[in-house]
Tab-separated table of C-alpha atoms and ligand atoms in Angstrom:
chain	number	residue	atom	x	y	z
A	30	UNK	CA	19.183	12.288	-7.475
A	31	UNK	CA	18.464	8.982	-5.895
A	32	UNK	CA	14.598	8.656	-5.874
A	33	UNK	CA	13.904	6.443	-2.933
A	34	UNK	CA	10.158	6.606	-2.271
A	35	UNK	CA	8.268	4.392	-4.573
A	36	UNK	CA	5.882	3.531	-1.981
A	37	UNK	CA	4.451	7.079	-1.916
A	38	UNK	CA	4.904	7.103	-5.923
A	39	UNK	CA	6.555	5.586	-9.036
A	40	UNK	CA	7.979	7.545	-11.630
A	41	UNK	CA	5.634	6.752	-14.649
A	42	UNK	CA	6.625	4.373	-17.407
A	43	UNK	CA	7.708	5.792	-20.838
A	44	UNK	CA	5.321	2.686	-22.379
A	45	UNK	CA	2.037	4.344	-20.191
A	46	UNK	CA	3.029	7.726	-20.789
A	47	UNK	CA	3.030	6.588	-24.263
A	48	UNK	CA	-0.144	4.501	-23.898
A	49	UNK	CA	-1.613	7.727	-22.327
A	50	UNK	CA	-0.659	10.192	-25.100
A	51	UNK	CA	-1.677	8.251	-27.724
A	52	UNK	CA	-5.382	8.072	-26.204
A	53	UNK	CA	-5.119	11.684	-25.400
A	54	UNK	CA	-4.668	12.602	-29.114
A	55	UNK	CA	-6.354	9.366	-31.198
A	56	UNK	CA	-9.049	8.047	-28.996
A	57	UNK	CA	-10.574	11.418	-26.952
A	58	UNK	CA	-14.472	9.984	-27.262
A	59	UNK	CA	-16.761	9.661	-24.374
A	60	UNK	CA	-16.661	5.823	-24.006
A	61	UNK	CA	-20.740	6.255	-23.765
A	62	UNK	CA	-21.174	7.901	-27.031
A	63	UNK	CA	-22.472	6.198	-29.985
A	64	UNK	CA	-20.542	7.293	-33.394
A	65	UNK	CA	-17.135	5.914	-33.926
A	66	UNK	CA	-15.128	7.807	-32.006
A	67	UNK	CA	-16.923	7.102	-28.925
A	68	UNK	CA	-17.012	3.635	-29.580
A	69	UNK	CA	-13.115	3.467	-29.916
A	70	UNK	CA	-12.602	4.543	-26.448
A	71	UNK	CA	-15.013	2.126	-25.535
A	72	UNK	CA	-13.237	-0.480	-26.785
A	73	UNK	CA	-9.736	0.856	-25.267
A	74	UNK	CA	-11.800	0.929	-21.883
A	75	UNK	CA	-12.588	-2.783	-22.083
A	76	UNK	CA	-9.608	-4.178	-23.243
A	77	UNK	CA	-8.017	-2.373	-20.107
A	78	UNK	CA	-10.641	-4.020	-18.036
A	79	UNK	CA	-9.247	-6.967	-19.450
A	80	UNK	CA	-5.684	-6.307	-19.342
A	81	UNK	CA	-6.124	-5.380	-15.175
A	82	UNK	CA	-8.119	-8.782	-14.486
A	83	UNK	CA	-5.691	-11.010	-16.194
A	84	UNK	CA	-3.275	-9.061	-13.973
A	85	UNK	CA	-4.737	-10.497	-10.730
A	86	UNK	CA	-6.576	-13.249	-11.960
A	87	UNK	CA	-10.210	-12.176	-12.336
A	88	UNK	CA	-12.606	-11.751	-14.631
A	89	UNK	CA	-13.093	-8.348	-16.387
A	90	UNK	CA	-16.586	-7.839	-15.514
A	91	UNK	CA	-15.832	-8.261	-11.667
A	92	UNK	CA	-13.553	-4.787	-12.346
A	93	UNK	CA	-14.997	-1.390	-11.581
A	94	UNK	CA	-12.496	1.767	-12.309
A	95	UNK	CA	-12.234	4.784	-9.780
A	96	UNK	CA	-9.914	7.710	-8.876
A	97	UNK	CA	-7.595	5.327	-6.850
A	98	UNK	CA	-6.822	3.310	-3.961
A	99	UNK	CA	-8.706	5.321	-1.448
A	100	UNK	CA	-11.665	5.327	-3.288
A	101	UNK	CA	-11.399	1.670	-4.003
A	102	UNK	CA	-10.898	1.258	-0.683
A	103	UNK	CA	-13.960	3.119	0.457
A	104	UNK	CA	-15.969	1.694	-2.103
A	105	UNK	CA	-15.222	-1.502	-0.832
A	106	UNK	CA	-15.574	-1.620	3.180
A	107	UNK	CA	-18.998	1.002	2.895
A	108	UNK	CA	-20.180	-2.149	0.391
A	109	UNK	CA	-19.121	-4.532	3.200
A	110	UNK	CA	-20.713	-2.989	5.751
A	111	UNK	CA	-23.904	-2.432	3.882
A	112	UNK	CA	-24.488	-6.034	2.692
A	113	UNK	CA	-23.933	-7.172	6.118
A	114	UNK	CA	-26.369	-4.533	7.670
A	115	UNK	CA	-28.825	-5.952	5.507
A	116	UNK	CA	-28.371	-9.553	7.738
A	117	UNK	CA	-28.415	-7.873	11.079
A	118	UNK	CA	-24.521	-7.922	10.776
A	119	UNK	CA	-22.504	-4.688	11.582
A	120	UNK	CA	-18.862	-6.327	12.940
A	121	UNK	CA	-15.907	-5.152	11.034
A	122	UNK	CA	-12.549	-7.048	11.643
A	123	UNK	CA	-9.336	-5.152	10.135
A	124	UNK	CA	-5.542	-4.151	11.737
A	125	UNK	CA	-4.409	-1.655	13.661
A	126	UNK	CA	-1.768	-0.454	10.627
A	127	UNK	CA	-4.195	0.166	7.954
A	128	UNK	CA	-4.101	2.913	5.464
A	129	UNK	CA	-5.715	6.023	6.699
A	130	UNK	CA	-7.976	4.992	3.438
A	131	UNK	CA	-9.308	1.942	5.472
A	132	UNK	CA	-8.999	3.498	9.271
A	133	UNK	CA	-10.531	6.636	8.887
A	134	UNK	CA	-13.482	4.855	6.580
A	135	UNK	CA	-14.228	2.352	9.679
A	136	UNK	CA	-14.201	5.389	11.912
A	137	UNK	CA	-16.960	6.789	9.750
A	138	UNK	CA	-18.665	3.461	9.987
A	139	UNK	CA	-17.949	2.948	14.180
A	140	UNK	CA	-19.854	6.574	14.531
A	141	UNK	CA	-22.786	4.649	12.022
A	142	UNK	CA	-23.334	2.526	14.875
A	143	UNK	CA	-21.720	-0.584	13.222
A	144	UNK	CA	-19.031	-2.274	15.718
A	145	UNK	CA	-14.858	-2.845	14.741
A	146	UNK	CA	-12.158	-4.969	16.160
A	147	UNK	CA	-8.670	-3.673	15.261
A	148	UNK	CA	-6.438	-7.169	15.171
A	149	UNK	CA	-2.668	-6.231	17.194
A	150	UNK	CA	-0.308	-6.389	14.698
A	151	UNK	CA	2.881	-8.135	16.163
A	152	UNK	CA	6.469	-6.897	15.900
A	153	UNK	CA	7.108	-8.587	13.319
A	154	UNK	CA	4.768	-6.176	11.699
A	155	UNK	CA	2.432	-9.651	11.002
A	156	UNK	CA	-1.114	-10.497	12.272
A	157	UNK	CA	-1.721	-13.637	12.909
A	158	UNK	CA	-4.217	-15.832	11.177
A	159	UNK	CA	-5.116	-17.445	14.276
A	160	UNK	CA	-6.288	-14.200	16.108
A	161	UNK	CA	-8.107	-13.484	13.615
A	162	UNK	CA	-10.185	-16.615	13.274
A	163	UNK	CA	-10.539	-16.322	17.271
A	164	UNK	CA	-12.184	-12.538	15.968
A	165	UNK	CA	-14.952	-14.020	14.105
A	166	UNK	CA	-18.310	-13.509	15.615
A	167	UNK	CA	-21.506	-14.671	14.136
A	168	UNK	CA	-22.251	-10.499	13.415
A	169	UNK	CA	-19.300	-10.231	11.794
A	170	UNK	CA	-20.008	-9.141	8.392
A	171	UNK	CA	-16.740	-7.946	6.732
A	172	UNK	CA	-12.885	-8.374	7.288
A	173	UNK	CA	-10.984	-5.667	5.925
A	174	UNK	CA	-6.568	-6.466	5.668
A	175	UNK	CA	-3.468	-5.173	3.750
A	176	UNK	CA	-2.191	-7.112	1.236
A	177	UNK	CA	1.534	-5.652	1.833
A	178	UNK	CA	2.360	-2.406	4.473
A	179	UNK	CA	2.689	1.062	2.705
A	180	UNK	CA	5.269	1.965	5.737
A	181	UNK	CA	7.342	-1.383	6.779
A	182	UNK	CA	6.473	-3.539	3.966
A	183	UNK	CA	5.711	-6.593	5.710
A	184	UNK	CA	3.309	-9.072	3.701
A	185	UNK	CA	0.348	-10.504	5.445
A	186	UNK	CA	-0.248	-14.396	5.401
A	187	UNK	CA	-3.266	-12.995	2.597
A	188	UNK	CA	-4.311	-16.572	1.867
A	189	UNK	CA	-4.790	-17.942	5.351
A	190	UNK	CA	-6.527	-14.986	5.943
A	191	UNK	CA	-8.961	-15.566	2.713
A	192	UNK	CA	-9.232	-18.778	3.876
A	193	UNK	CA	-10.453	-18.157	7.049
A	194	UNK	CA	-13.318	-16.040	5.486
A	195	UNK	CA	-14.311	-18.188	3.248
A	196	UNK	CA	-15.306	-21.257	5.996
A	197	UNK	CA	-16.575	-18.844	7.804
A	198	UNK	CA	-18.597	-17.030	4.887
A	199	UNK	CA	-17.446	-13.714	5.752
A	200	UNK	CA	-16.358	-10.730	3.126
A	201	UNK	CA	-12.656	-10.376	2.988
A	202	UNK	CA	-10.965	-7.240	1.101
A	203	UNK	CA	-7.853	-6.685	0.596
A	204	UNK	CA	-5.970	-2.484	0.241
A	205	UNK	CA	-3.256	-4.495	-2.412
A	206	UNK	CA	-2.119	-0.914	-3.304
A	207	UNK	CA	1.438	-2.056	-2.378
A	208	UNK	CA	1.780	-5.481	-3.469
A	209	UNK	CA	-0.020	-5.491	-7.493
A	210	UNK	CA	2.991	-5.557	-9.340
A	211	UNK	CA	5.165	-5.773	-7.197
A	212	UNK	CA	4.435	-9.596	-5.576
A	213	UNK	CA	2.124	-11.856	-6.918
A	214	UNK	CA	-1.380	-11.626	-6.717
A	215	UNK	CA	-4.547	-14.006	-7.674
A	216	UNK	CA	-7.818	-13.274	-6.337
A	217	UNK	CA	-8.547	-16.727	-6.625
A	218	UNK	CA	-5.904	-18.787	-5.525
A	219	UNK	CA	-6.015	-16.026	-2.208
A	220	UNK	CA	-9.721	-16.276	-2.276
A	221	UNK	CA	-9.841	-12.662	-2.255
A	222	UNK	CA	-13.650	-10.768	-2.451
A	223	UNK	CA	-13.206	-7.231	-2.908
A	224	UNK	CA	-9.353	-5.735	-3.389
A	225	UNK	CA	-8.092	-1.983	-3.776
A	226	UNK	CA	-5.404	-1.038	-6.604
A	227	UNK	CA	-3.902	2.281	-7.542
A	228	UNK	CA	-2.038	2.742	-10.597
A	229	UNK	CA	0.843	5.143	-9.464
A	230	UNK	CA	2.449	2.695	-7.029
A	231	UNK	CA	3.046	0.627	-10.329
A	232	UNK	CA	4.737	3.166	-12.577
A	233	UNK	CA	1.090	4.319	-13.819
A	234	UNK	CA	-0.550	7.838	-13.818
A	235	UNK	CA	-1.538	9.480	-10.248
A	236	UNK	CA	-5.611	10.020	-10.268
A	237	UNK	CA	-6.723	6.010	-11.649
A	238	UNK	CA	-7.229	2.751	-9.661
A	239	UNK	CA	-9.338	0.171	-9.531
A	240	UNK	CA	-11.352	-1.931	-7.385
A	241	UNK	CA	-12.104	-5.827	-7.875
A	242	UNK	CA	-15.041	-7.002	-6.457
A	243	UNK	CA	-15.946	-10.985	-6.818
A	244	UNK	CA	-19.209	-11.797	-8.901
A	245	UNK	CA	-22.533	-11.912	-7.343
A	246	UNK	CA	-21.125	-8.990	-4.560
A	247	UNK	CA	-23.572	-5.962	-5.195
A	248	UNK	CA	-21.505	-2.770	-4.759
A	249	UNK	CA	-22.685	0.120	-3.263
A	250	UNK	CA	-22.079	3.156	-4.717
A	251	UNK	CA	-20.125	6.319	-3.637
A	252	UNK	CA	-21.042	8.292	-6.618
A	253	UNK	CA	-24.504	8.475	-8.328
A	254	UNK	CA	-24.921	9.758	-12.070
A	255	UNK	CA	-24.746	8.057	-14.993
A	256	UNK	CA	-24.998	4.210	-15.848
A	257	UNK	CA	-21.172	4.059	-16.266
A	258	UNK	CA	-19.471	0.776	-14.729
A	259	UNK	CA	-22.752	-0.799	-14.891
A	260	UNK	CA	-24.109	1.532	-12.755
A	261	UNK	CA	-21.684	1.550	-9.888
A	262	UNK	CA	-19.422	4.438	-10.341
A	263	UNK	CA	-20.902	6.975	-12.243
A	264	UNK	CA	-18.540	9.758	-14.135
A	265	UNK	CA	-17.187	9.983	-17.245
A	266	UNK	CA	-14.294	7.341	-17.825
A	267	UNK	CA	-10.822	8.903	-17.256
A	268	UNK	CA	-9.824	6.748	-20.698
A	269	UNK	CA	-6.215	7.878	-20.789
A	270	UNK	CA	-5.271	7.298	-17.308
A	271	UNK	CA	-7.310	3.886	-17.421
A	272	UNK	CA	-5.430	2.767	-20.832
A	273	UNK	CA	-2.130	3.826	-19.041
A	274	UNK	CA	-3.169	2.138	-15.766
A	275	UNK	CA	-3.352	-1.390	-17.942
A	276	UNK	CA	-0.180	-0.912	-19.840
A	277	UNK	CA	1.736	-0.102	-16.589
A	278	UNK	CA	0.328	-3.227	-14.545
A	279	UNK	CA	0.541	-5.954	-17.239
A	280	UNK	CA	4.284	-4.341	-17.648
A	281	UNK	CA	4.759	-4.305	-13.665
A	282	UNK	CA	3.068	-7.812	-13.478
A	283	UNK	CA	5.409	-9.745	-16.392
A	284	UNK	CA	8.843	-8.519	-14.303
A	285	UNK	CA	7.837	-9.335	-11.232
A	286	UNK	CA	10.717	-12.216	-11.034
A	287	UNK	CA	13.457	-10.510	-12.570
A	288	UNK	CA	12.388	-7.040	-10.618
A	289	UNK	CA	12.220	-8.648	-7.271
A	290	UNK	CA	15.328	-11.147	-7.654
A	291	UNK	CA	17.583	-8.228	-8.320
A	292	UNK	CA	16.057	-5.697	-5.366
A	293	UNK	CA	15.867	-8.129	-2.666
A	294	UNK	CA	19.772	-8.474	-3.096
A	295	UNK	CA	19.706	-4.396	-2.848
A	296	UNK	CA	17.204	-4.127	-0.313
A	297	UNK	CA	19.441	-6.508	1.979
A	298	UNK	CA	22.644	-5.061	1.201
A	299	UNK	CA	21.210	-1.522	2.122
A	300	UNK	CA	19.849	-3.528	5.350
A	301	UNK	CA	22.952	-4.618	6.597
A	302	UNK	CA	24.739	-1.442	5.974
A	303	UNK	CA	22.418	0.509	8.225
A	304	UNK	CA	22.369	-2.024	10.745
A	305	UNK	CA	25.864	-1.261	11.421
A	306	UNK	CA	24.389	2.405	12.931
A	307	UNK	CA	24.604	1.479	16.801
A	308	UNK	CA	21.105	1.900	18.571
A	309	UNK	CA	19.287	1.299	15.114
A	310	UNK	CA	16.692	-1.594	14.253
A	311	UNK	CA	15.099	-2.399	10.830
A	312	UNK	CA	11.140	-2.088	11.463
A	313	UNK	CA	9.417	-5.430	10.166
A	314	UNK	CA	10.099	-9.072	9.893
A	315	UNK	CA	12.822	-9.200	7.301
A	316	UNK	CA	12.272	-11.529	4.790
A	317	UNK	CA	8.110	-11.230	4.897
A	318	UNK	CA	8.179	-7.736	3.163
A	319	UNK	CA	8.075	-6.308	-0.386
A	320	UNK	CA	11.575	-6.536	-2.250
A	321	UNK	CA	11.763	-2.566	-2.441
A	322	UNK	CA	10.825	-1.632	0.966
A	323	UNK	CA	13.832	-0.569	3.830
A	324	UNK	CA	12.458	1.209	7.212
A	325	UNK	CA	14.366	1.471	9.540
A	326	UNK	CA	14.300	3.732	13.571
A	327	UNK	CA	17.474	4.994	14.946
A	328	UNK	CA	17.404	6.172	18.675
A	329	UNK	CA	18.088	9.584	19.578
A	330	UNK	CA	16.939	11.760	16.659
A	331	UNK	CA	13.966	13.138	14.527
A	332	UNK	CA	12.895	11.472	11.046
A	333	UNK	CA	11.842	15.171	9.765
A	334	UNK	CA	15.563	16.411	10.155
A	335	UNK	CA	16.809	13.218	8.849
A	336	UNK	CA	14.833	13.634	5.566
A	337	UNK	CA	16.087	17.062	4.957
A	338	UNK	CA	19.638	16.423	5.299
A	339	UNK	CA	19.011	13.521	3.026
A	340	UNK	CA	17.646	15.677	0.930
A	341	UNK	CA	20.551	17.617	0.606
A	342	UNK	CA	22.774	15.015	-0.597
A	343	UNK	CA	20.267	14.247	-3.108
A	344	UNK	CA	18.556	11.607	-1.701
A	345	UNK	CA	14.341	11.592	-1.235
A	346	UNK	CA	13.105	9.252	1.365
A	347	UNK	CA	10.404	9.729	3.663
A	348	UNK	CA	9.990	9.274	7.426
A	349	UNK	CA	6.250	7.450	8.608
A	350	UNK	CA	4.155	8.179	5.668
A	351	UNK	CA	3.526	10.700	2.888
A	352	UNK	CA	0.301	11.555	4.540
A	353	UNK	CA	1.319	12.171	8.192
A	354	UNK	CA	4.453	14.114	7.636
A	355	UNK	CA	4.140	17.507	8.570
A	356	UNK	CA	2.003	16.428	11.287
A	357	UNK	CA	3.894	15.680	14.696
A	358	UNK	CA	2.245	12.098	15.714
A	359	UNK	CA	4.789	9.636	15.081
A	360	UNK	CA	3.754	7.140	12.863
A	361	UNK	CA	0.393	4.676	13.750
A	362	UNK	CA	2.748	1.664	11.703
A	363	UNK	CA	5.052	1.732	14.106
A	364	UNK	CA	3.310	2.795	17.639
A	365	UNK	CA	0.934	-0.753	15.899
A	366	UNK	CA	4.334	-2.768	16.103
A	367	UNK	CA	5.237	-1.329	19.467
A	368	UNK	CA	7.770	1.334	18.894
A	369	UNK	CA	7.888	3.647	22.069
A	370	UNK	CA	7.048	7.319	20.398
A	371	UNK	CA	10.278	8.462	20.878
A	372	UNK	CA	12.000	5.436	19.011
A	373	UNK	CA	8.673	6.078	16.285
A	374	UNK	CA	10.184	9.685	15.505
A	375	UNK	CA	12.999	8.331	14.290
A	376	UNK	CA	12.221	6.333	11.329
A	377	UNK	CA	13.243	6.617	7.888
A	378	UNK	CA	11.995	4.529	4.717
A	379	UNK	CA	14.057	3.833	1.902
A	380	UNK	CA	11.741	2.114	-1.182
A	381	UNK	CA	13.879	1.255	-3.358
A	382	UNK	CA	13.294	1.185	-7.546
A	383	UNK	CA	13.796	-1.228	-9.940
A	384	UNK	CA	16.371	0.089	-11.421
A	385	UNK	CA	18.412	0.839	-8.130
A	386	UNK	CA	22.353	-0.320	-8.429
A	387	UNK	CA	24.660	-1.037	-5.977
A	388	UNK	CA	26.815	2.061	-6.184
A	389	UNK	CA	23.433	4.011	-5.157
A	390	UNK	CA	23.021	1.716	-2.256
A	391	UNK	CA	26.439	2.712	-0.927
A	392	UNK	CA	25.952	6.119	-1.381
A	393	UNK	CA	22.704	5.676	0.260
A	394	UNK	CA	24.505	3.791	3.695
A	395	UNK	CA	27.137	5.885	3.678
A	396	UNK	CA	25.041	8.924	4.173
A	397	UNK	CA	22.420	7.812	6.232
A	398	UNK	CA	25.771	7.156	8.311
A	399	UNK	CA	26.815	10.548	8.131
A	400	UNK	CA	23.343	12.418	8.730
A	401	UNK	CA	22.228	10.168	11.772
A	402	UNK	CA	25.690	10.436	13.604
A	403	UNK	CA	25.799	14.545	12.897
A	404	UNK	CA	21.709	14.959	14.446
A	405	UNK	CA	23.316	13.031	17.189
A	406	UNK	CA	25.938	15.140	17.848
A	407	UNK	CA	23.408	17.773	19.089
A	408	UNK	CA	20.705	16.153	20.084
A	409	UNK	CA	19.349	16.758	23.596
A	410	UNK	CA	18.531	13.174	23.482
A	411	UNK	CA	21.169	11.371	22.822
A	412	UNK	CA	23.275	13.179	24.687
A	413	UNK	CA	20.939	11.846	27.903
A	414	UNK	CA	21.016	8.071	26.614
A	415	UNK	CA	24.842	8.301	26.224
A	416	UNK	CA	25.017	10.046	29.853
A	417	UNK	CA	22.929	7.245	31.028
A	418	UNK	CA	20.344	9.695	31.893
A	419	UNK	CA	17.958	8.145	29.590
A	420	UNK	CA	17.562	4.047	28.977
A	421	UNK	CA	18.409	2.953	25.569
A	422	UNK	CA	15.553	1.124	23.829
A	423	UNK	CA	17.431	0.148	20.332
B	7	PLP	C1	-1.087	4.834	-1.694
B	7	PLP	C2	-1.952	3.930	-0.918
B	7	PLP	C3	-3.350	4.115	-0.859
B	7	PLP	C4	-4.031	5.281	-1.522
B	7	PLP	O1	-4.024	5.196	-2.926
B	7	PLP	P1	-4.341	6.509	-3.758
B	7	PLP	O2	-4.416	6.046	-5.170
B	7	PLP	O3	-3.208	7.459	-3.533
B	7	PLP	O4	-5.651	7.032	-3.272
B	7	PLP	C5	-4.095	3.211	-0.154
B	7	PLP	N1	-3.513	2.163	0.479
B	7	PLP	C6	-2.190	1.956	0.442
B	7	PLP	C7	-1.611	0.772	1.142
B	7	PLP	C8	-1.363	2.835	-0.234
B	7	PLP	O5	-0.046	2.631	-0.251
């Protein structure tokens, strides 16, 4: 089997399985409990905290732990938008290709009566830094933008966009579920406020994120309870999945060179093999995106079919993402960069892992060779663009 969607999940680490199995059985305490045991897990809690600041260049106390990116993510835009309601401010700048984490929280907020502006996102699957200065109002209280694309990969120009926020004193947080450990990240040199991780896009356990959140910004909560991360997230610490989360991102973090050196070379060998596909086009500017990430839209066919066929020849990939298949919209990625719905529909992703070789990126063109030019064969479609009936796009 060729596993080929890391950007829906990682396969976990042997080192944080390890790291989690070991806490499981040694150090089971609650974290807020005073005898030794307790205190142990304590002490594994904060040298993760410490572990997952060094990782992005912060300071452990300005790192809360939650359930994941979407929670981070929540946490962070709901703190946004409070802190500027309590100015008079209620304008929230972010892109039309979030996360559904990010999109469907500002929806929330838009029927709260606060006000957004969704920046176009161009074909190169960029914003530009320029559009959103020219966004900036003096109401606008928080500016919410991906680190790296879950879907196309494409990396946003994250430190203009800090920078911008900074002169003009307005929040900026980043969803940098797809780029910690994968690219690197410093919440200072990006001048960064509040940013979004989850541990199992980094070889880490599902369930266990965490959200940064620059000192002196006073967090709102989304769950109340106990005095846990100083009073910000209350719930018992998930310890094991916390201790795993640090061993997997300090791991992730330290082979970020040799990772990325050797799957850019894969990730643009496996581009120029599916280019050859006639009618095809690779979705995002292709150098700006993450080292594992391939998408790709071929005219005349369906992304569902295309995964299943895949599938058969051992191959899992995914087609728009994780969260919208099974649903029939085509992708809101790819309708952002201007893909006509029909083109959208037939998309496939390919993110590659680490330990991806060459032979497996043959195997993988060869095959997406075969499957597209079979669903052709019979689709309704195709057979009207190739008549002439229909005007090719790709
Ligand atoms: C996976 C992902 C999320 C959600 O993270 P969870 O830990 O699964 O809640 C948010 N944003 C992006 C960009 C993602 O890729």
């Amino acid at each position: 089997m060729i596993y080929a969607d890391n950007a829906a999940t990682t396969k976990m680490s042997k080192d944080a399985i390890e790291t989690m199995v070991s806490v499981m059985n040694e150090t089971f305490g609650n974290p807020s409990s005073l005898y030794e045991v307790g205190q142990r897990a304590k002490e594994v809690l904060e040298q993760a905290r410490k572990d997952v600041a060094e990782a992005i260049g912060a300071q452990p106390q300005e790192i809360i732990f939650t359930s994941g990116g979407s929670e981070a993510d929540n946490q962070a835009i709901i703190t946004g938008a409070r802190l500027g309601a309590l100015k008079g401010k209620k304008h929230i700048i972010s892109s039309a290709f979030e996360h559904h984490a990010v999109l469907h929280t500002l929806k929330k907020l838009e029927k709260e009566g606060y006000e957004v502006t969704l920046l176009p996102v161009h074909e190169d699957g960029l914003i530009r830094p320029e559009e959103l200065e020219a966004a900036i109002r003096e109401d606008t209280c928080l500016v919410t933008i991906m680190y790296a694309n879950n879907e196309i990969g494409t990396i946003q120009p994250i430190r203009e966009i800090g920078e911008i926020c900074r002169k003009h004193q307005v929040l900026f947080h980043t969803d940098a579920v797809q780029a910690i450990g994968h690219i690197p990240v410093n919440v200072v040199a990006d001048q960064i406020d509040m940013l979004s991780s989850s541990a199992h896009k980094y070889h880490g356990p599902k369930g266990v994120g965490f959200l940064y959140a620059k000192k002196g910004i006073r967090l709102t909560n989304l769950i109340e309870g106990g005095a846990q991360e100083r009073g910000k997230r209350a719930g018992t610490e998930n310890v094991p999945g916390i201790a795993a989360m640090a061993t997997a991102v300090k791991e992730a973090v330290a082979s970020i060179d040799k990772n990325a050196k050797n799957l850019i070379q894969k990730r643009d060998r496996l581009i120029a093999g599916l280019k050859e596909i006639p009618h095809s086009a690779l979705n995002g500017d292709a150098s700006k995106r993450l080292p594992s990430n391939v998408n790709f839209c071929f005219e005349g066919i369906e992304g569902e079919s295309l995964l299943l066929l895949l599938d058969d020849k051992g191959i899992c990939a995914s087609s728009g993402s994780a969260c919208t298949s099974g649903s029939l919209d085509p992708s809101h990625v790819l309708l952002a960069i201007g893909r006509v719905h029909d083109v959208a529909h037939g998309s496939l992703r390919l993110s590659l892992g680490e330990d991806v070789t060459d032979e497996e990126v043959d195997y993988m063109i060869k095959s997406v060779k075969e499957v597209v030019e079979y669903l052709r064969s019979f689709s309704p479609i195709w057979r009207d663009l190739v008549a002439g009936k229909k005007q090719f796009i790709l």
